[in-house]
Coordinates of C-alpha atoms in Angstrom, one line a residue:
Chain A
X1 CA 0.0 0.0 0.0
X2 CA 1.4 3.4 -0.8
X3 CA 2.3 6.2 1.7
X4 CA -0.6 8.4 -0.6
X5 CA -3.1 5.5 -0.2
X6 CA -2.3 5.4 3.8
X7 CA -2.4 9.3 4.0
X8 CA -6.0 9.2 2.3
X9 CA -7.2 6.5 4.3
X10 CA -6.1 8.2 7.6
X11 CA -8.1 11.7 6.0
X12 CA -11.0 10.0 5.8
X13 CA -11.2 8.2 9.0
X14 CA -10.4 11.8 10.3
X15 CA -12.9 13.2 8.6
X16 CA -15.4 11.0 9.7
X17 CA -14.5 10.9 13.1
X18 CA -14.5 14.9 13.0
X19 CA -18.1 14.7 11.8
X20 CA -19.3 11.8 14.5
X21 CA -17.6 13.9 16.9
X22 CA -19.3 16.9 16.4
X23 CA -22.7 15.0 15.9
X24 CA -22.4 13.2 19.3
X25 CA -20.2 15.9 20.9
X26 CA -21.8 18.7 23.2
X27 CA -22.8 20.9 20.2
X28 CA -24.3 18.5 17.5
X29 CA -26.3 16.3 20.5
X30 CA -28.1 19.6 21.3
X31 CA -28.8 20.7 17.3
X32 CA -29.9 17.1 16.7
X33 CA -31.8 16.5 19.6
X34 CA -29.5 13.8 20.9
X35 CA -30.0 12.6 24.9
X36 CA -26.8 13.7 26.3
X37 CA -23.6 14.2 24.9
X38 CA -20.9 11.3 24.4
X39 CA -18.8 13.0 26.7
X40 CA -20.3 14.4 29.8
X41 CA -19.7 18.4 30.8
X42 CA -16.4 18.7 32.5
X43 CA -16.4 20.7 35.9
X44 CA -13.7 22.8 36.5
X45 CA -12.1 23.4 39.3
X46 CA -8.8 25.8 39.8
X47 CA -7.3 24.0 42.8
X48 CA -5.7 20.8 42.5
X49 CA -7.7 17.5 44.0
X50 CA -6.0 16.0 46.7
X51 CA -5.7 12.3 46.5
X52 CA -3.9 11.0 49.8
X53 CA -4.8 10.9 52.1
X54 CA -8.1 8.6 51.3
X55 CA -9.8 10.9 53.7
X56 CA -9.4 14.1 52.1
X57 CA -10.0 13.0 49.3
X58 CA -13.6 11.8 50.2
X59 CA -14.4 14.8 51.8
X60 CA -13.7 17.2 48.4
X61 CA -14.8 14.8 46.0
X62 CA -18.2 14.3 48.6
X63 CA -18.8 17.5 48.4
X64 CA -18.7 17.6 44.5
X65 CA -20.8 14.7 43.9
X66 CA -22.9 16.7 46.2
X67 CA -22.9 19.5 44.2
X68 CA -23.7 17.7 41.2
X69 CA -26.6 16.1 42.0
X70 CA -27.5 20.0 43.4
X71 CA -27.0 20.7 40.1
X72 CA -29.0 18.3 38.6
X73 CA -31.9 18.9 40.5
X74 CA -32.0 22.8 39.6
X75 CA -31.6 21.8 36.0
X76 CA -34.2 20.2 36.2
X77 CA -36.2 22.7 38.2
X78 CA -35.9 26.3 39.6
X79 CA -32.5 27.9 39.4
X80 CA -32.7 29.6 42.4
X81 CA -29.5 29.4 44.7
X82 CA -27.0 29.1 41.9
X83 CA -24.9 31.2 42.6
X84 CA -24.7 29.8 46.8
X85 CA -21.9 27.0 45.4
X86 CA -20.1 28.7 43.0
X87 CA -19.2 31.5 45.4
X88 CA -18.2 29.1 47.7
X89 CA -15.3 27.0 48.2
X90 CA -14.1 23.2 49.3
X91 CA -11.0 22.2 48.8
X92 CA -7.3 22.2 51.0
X93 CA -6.7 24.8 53.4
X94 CA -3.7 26.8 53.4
X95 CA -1.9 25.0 55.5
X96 CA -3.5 21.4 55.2
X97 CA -0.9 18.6 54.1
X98 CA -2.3 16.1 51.5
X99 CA -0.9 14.8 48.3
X100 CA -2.3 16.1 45.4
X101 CA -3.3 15.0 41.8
X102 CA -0.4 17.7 40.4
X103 CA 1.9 16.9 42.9
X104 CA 1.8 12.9 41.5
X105 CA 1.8 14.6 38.1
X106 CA 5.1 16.7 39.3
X107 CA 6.9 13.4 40.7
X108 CA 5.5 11.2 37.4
X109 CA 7.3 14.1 35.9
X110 CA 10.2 14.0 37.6
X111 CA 10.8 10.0 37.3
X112 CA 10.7 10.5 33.8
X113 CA 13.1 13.5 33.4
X114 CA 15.5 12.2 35.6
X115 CA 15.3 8.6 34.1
X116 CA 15.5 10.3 30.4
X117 CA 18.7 13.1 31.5
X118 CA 20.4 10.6 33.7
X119 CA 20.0 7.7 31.5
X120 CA 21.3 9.2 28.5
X121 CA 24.0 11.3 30.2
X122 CA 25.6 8.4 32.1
X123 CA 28.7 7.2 31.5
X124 CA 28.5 10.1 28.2
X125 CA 31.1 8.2 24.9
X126 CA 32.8 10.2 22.2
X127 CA 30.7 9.3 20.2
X128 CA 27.5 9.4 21.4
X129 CA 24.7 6.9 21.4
X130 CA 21.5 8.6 19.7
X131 CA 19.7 9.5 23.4
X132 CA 22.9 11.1 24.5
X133 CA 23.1 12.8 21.1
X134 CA 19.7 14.0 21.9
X135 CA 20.4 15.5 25.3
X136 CA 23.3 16.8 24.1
X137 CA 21.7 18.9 21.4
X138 CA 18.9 19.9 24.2
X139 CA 21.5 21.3 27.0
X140 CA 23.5 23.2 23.9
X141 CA 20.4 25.1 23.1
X142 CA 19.5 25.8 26.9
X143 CA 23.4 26.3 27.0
X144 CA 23.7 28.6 24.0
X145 CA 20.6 30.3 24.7
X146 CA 22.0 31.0 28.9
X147 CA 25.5 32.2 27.6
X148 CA 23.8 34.0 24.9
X149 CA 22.3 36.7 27.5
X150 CA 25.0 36.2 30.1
X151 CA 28.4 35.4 28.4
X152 CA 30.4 32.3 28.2
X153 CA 31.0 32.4 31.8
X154 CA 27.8 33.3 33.6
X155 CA 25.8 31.0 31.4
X156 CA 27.9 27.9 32.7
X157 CA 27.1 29.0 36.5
X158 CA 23.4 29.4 35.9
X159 CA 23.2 27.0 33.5
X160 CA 22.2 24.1 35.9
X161 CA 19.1 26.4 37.4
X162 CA 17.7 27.6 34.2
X163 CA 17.7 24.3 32.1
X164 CA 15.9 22.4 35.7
X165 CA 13.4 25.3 35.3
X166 CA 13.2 24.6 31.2
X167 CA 12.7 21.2 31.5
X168 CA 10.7 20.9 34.9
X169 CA 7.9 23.1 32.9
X170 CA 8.6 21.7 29.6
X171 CA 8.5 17.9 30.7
X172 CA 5.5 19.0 32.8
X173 CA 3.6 20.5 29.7
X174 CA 4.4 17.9 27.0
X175 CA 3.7 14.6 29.2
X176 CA 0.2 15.8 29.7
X177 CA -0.9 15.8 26.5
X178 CA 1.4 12.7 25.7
X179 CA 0.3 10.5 28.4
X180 CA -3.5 12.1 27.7
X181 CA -5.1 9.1 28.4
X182 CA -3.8 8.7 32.1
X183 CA -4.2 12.0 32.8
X184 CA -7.8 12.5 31.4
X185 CA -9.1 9.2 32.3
X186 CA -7.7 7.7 35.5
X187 CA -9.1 8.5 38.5
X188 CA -11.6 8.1 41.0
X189 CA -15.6 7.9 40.7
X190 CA -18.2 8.3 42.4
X191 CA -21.8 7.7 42.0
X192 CA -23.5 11.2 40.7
X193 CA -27.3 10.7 40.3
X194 CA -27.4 6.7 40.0
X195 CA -24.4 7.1 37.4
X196 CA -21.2 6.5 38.1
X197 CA -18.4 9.1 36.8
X198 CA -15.2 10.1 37.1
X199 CA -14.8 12.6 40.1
X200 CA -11.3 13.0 40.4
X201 CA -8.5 12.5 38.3
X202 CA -5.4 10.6 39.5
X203 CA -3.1 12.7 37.9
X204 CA -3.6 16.5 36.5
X205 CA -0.8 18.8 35.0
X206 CA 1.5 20.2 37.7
X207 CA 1.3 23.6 35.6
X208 CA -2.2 23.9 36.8
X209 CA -1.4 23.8 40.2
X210 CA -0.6 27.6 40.8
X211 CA 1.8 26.4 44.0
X212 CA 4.3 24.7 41.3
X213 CA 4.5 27.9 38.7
X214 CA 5.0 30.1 42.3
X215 CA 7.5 27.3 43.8
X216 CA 9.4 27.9 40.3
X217 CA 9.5 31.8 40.3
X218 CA 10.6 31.8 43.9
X219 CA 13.3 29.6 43.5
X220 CA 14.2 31.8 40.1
X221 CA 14.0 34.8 42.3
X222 CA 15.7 33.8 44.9
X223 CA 18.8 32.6 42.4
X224 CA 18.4 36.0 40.8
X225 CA 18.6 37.9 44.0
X226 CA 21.5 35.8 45.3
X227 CA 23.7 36.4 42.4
X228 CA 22.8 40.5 42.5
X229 CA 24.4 40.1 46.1
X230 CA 27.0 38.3 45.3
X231 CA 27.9 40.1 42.5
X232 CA 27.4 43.9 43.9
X233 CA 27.7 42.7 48.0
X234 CA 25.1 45.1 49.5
X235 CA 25.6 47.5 47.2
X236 CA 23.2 45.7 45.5
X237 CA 20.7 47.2 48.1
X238 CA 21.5 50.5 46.7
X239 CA 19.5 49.9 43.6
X240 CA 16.0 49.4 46.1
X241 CA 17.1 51.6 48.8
X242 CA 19.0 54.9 46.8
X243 CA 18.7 57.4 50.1
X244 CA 22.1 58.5 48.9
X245 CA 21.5 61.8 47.7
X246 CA 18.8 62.4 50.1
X247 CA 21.2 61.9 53.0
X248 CA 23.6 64.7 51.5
X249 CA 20.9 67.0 51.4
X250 CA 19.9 66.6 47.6
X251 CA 16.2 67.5 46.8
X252 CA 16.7 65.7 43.8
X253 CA 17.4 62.3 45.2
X254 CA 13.5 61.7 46.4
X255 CA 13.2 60.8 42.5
X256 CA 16.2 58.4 43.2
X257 CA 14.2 57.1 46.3
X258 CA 10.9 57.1 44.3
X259 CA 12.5 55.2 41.4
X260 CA 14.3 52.2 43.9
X261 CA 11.2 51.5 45.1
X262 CA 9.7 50.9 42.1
X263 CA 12.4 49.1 41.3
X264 CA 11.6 47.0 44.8
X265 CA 8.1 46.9 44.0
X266 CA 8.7 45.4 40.0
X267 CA 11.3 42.9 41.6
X268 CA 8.6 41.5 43.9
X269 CA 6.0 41.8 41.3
X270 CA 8.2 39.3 39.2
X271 CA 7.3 36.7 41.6
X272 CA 3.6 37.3 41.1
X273 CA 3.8 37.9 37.0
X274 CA 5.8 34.8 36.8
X275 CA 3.2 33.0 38.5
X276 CA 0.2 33.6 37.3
X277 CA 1.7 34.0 33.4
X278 CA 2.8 30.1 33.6
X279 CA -0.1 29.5 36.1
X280 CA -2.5 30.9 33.4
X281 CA -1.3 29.7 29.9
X282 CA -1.2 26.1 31.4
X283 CA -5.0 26.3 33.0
X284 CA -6.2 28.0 30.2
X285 CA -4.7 24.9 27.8
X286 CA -5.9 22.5 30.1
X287 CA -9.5 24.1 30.2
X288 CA -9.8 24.6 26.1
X289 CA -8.5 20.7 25.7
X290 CA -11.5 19.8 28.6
X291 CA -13.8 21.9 26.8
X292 CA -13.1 20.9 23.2
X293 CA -13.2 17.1 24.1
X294 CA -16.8 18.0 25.7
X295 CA -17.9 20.4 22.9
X296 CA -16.6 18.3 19.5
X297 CA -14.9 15.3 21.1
X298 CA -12.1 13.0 18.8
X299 CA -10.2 14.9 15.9
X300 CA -10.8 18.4 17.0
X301 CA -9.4 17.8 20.1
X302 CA -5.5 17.3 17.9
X303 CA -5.3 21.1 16.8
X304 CA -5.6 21.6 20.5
X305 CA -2.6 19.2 21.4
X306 CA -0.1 21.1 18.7
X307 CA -1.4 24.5 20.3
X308 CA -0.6 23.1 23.8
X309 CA 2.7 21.7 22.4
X310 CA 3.5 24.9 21.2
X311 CA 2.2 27.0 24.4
X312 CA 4.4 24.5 26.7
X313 CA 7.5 25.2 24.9
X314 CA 7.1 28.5 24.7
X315 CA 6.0 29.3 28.5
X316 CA 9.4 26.7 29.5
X317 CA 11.4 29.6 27.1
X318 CA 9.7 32.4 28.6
X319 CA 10.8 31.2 32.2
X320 CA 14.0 30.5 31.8
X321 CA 14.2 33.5 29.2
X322 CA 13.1 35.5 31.7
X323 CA 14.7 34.4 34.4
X324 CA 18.7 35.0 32.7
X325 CA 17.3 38.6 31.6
X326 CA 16.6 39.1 35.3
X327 CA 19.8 37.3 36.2
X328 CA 21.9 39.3 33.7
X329 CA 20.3 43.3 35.3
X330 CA 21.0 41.7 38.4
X331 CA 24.8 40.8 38.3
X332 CA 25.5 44.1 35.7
X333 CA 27.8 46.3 36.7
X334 CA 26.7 49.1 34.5
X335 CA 23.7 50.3 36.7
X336 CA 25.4 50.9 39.6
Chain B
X1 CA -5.4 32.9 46.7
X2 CA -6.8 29.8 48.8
X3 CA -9.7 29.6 46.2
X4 CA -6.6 29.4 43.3
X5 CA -4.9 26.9 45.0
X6 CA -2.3 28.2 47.2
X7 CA -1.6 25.7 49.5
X8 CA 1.9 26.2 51.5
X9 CA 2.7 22.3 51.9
X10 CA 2.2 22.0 48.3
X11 CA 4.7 25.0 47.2
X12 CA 7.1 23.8 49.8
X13 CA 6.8 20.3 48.2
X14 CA 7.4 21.5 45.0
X15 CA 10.4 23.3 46.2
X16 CA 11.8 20.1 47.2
X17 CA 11.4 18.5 44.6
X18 CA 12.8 21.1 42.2
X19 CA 16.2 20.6 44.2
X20 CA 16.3 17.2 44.2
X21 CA 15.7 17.6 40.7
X22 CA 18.7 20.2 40.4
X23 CA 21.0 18.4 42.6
X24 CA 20.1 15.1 40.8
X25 CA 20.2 16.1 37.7
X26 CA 23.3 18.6 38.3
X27 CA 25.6 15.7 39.9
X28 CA 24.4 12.8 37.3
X29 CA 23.4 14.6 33.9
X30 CA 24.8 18.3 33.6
X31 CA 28.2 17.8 35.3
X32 CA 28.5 14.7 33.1
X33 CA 27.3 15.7 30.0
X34 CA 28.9 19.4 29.9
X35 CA 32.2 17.6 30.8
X36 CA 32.1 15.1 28.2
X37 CA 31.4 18.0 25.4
X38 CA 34.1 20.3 26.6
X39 CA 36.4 17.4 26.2
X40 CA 35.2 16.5 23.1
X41 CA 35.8 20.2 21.6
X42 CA 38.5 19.9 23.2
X43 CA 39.7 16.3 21.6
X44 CA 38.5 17.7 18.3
X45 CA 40.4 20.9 18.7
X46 CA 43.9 18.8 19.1
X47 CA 43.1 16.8 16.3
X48 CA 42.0 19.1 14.0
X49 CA 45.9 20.8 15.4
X50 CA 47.6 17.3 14.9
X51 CA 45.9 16.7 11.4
X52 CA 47.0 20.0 10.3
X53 CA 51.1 19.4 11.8
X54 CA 50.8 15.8 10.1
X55 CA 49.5 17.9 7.2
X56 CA 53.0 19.6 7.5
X57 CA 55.2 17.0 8.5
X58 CA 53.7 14.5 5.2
X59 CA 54.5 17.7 3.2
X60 CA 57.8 18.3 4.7
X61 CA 58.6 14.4 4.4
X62 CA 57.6 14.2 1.0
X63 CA 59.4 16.7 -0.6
X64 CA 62.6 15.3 1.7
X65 CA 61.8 11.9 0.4
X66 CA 61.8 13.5 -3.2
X67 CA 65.3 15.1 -2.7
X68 CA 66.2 11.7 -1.1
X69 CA 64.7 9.9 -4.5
X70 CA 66.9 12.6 -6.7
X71 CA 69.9 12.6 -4.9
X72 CA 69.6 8.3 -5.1
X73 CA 69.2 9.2 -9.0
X74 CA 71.7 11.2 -9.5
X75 CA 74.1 8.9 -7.3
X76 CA 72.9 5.7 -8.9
X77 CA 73.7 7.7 -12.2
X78 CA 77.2 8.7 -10.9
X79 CA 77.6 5.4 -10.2
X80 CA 76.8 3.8 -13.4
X81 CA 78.7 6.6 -15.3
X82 CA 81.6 5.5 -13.1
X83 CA 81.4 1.9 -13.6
X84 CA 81.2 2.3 -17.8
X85 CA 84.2 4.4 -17.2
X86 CA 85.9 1.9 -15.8
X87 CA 84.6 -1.2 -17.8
X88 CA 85.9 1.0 -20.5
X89 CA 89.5 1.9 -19.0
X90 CA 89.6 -2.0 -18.4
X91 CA 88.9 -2.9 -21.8
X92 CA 91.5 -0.6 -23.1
X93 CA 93.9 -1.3 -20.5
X94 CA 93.4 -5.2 -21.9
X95 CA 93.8 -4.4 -25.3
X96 CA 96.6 -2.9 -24.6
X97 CA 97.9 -5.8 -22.7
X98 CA 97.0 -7.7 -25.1
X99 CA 98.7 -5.8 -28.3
X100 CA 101.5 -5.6 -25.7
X101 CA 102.0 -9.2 -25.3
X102 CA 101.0 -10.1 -28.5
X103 CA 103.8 -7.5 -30.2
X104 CA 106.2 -9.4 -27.4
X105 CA 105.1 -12.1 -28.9
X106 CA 105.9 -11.5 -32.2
X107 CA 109.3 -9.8 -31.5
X108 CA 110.2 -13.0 -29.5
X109 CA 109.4 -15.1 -32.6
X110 CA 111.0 -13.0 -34.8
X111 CA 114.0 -12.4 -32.3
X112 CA 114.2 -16.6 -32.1
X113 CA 113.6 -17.0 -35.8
X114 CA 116.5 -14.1 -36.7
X115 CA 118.6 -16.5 -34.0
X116 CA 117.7 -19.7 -35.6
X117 CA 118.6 -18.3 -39.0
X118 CA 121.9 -16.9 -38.1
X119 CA 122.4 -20.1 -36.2
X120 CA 121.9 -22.0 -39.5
X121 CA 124.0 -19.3 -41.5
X122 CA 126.8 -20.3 -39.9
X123 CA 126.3 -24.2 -39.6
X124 CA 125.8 -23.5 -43.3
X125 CA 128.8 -21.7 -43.5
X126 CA 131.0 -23.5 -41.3
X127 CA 129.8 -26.6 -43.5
X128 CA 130.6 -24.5 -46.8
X129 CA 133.6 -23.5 -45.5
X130 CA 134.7 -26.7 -44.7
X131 CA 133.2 -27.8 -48.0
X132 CA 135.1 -25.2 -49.9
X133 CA 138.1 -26.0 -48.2
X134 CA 137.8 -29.8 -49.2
X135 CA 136.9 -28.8 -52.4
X136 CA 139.6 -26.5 -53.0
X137 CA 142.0 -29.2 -51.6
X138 CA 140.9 -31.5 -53.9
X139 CA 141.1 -28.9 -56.5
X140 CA 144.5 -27.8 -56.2
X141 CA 145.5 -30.7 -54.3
X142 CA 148.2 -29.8 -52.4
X143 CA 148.1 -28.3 -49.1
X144 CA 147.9 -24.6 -48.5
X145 CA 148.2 -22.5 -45.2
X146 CA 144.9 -23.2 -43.9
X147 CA 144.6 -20.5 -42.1
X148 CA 144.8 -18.1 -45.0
X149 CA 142.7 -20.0 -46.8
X150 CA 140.3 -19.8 -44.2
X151 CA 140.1 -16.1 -43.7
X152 CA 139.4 -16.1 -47.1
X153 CA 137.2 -18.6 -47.2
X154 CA 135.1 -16.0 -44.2
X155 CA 135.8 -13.2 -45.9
X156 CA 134.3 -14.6 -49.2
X157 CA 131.4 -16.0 -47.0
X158 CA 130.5 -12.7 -45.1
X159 CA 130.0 -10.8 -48.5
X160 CA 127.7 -13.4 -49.3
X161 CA 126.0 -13.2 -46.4
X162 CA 125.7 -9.8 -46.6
X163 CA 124.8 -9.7 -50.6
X164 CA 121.8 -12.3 -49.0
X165 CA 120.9 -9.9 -46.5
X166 CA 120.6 -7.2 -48.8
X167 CA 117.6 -9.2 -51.2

């Protein structure tokens, strides 16, 4: 059979899928007067589902099933008191310890980047085998790209921090659409309305967890930081704190002081626009691929996956982009 | 926040395990890794260095081994000239030898053969004396002084010697 003959064959099974999908999907079941959907409405929920201890668990997920069948009974008759649940809110307190679905999805994470890097950069040959080849190639690029912003030098010391922070949000964002099926169907049920459904996944994409995008820009800041002091010494306070020409009696100097807090303010505000920029592309994706996979499930749902391929590289770029440009205004010598 | 998510066992747990991912992957990937390309740049950098001064040294050694091959020519030619120079002094030197001894030869022979025909001259001429001296005896038959007769006898032989040696 010829590669044309394949190709066709694989564009009309696409196309017909595409067209079953929409028919049974969220959209055509409601124009053609279909029951329900094939795949039932996805429920989103910001913070992550803790899944040890068992206990915890059954509390959140309770209270879900809960407000599902609440749900279900206004659908079907008044809609007073809608808006009671949605302003209100069960899931881990700030403090309380359990293991989440992202955290598993972090460690699953991990296991396989340390099992991928370590694998293929032990024992490293002359002449590399192809995985070590491969590796190669991908810490040149983080390599060229560090030494790029921060010279030769630099880019070897902070080399080790910004290609973790790559690959940790890389790795992250491309094994959840790789490994889709684990992460969108493995879980834990629960019987909503007589019906038993998935109320819980097992594992959930540690970039929607808004602790592991805040865990990364505090360690990035805290690197950043570290090198401005080691660099400057506590002059480096002088860029936050310029009372200099205050103190010898300089009118003009309460600009200086205006401008270093701002300066304070901005590099505190990294913290928070690192966050909620990683936090947000990767909740969004997530949330479009849920929604998609309700609305037109099957083919449709693939455009999505290249997008989220393409949004995961470019969020693990724009952290550890990010992250040298800070580095390198931190450890320059020519503001100060 | 706590409606977001923020949970601070969960961001201290992610903490940790970004370090043991940097410490992990620092000690058994990065260090590794980084080590084995800079010592691959720089294994490539001293061969590309030891290409080039073979580069060199094959140039250098081949236009040595060229001189080498001419100077072996022109010595093999030296030689040759040398030895046909010498095959040709020999075969002169042999000739000449040989002319030599063969003229030695041939003055030898003629040397015996001028001996053997004086030698017979005068057996011939004794004989002819003593012939003539009989004869003359006879003839006259009465005895003479020999010796007079004798010198005369000689005297009459050596002009006929020397009328022979003449034709």
């Amino acid at each position: 059979m010829t590669t044309k003959r394949v190709l066709l064959l694989i564009g009309i099974a696409s196309a017909v899928l595409l067209i079953v999908g929409f028919v049974i999907g969220a959209v055509g079941s409601k124009m053609f007067g279909l029951e329900k959907p094939f795949v039932s409405q996805p429920g989103i929920h910001l913070p992550p589902d803790p899944v040890f201890p068992a206990a915890v668990r059954q509390d959140v997920v309770g209270y879900r099933v809960a407000e599902k069948k609440d749900e279900a009974k206004e659908d079907q008759g008044a809609s007073a008191g809608e808006d009671e649940h949605k302003e209100e809110h069960h899931g881990l307190g700030l403090m309380q310890f359990a293991v989440t679905n992202t955290m598993l999805s972090a460690w699953l994470t991990s296991i396989i980047m340390l099992v991928f890097f370590i694998g293929g950069a032990r024992n490293p040959k002359v002449i590399p085998s192809r995985l070590q080849a491969l590796i190669e190639m991908l810490f040149e690029l983080v390599l060229n790209f560090a030494s790029s912003i921060l010279g030769p030098e630099m880019g070897r010391r902070a080399f080790p921090v910004v290609a973790t922070i790559f690959f940790f949000v890389l790795f992250n964002a491309w094994i959840a659409i790789f490994l889709i099926p684990i992460y969108q169907a493995v879980g834990y049920g629960a019987n909503v309305g007589g019906e038993f459904k998935l109320a819980t996944h097992l594992v959930r994409p540690a970039g929607t967890d808004l602790n592991m995008p805040l865990a990364l820009a505090l360690v990035s800041f805290v690197f950043v930081e570290y090198w401005g002091f080691r660099a400057h010494s506590f002059g480096y306070l002088k860029k936050f704190f310029a009372f200099g020409d205050i103190l010898r009696g300089r009118p003009s100097g309460l600009i200086n002081v205006f401008v270093g807090l701002l300066e304070l303010v901005s590099e505190l505000v990294r913290i928070v626009s690192f966050t909620f920029r990683l936090f947000g592309n990767m909740t969004a994706g997530e949330i479009l691929v849920v929604m998609i996979t309700f609305l037109v499930p099957f083919v449709a749902t693939q455009f999505v996956f290249g997008l989220e391929l393409l949004v995961g590289l470019i969020q693990s770029v724009i952290f550890a982009g990010l992250t040298l440009v800070f580095l390198s205004v931190a450890v320059s010598h020519e503001e100060h | 926040m706590v409606e977001l998510g923020l949970n601070v066992p969960s961001l201290i747990s992610y903490l940790i395990n970004y370090i043991i991912l940097l410490v992990l992957l620092g000690a058994l990937a990065y260090r590794p890794l980084l080590n084995a390309l800079d010592n691959r740049v720089e294994s490539i950098r001293e061969s590309l260095a030891a290409a080039d001064r073979a580069r060199e040294e094959a140039a250098t050694s081949r236009s040595a081994i060229e001189e080498e091959l001419n100077e072996a020519r022109r010595e093999g030619q030296r030689l040759l000239d040398q030895a046909r120079e010498a095959a040709e002094r020999f075969r002169e030197e042999e000739m000449d030898r040989a002319r030599q001894s063969a003229e030695e030869f041939a003055e030898r022979a003629r040397a015996d053969i001028t001996r053997e025909r004086d030698a017979a001259i005068n057996e011939v001429r004794a004989a002819f004396g003593d012939l003539a001296i009989t004869a003359a005896e006879r003839i006259i038959r009465r005895t003479v002084d020999r010796q007079a007769h004798q010198e005369l006898i000689d005297q009459v032989l050596a002009e006929g010697e020397q009328a022979l040696r003449r034709n």
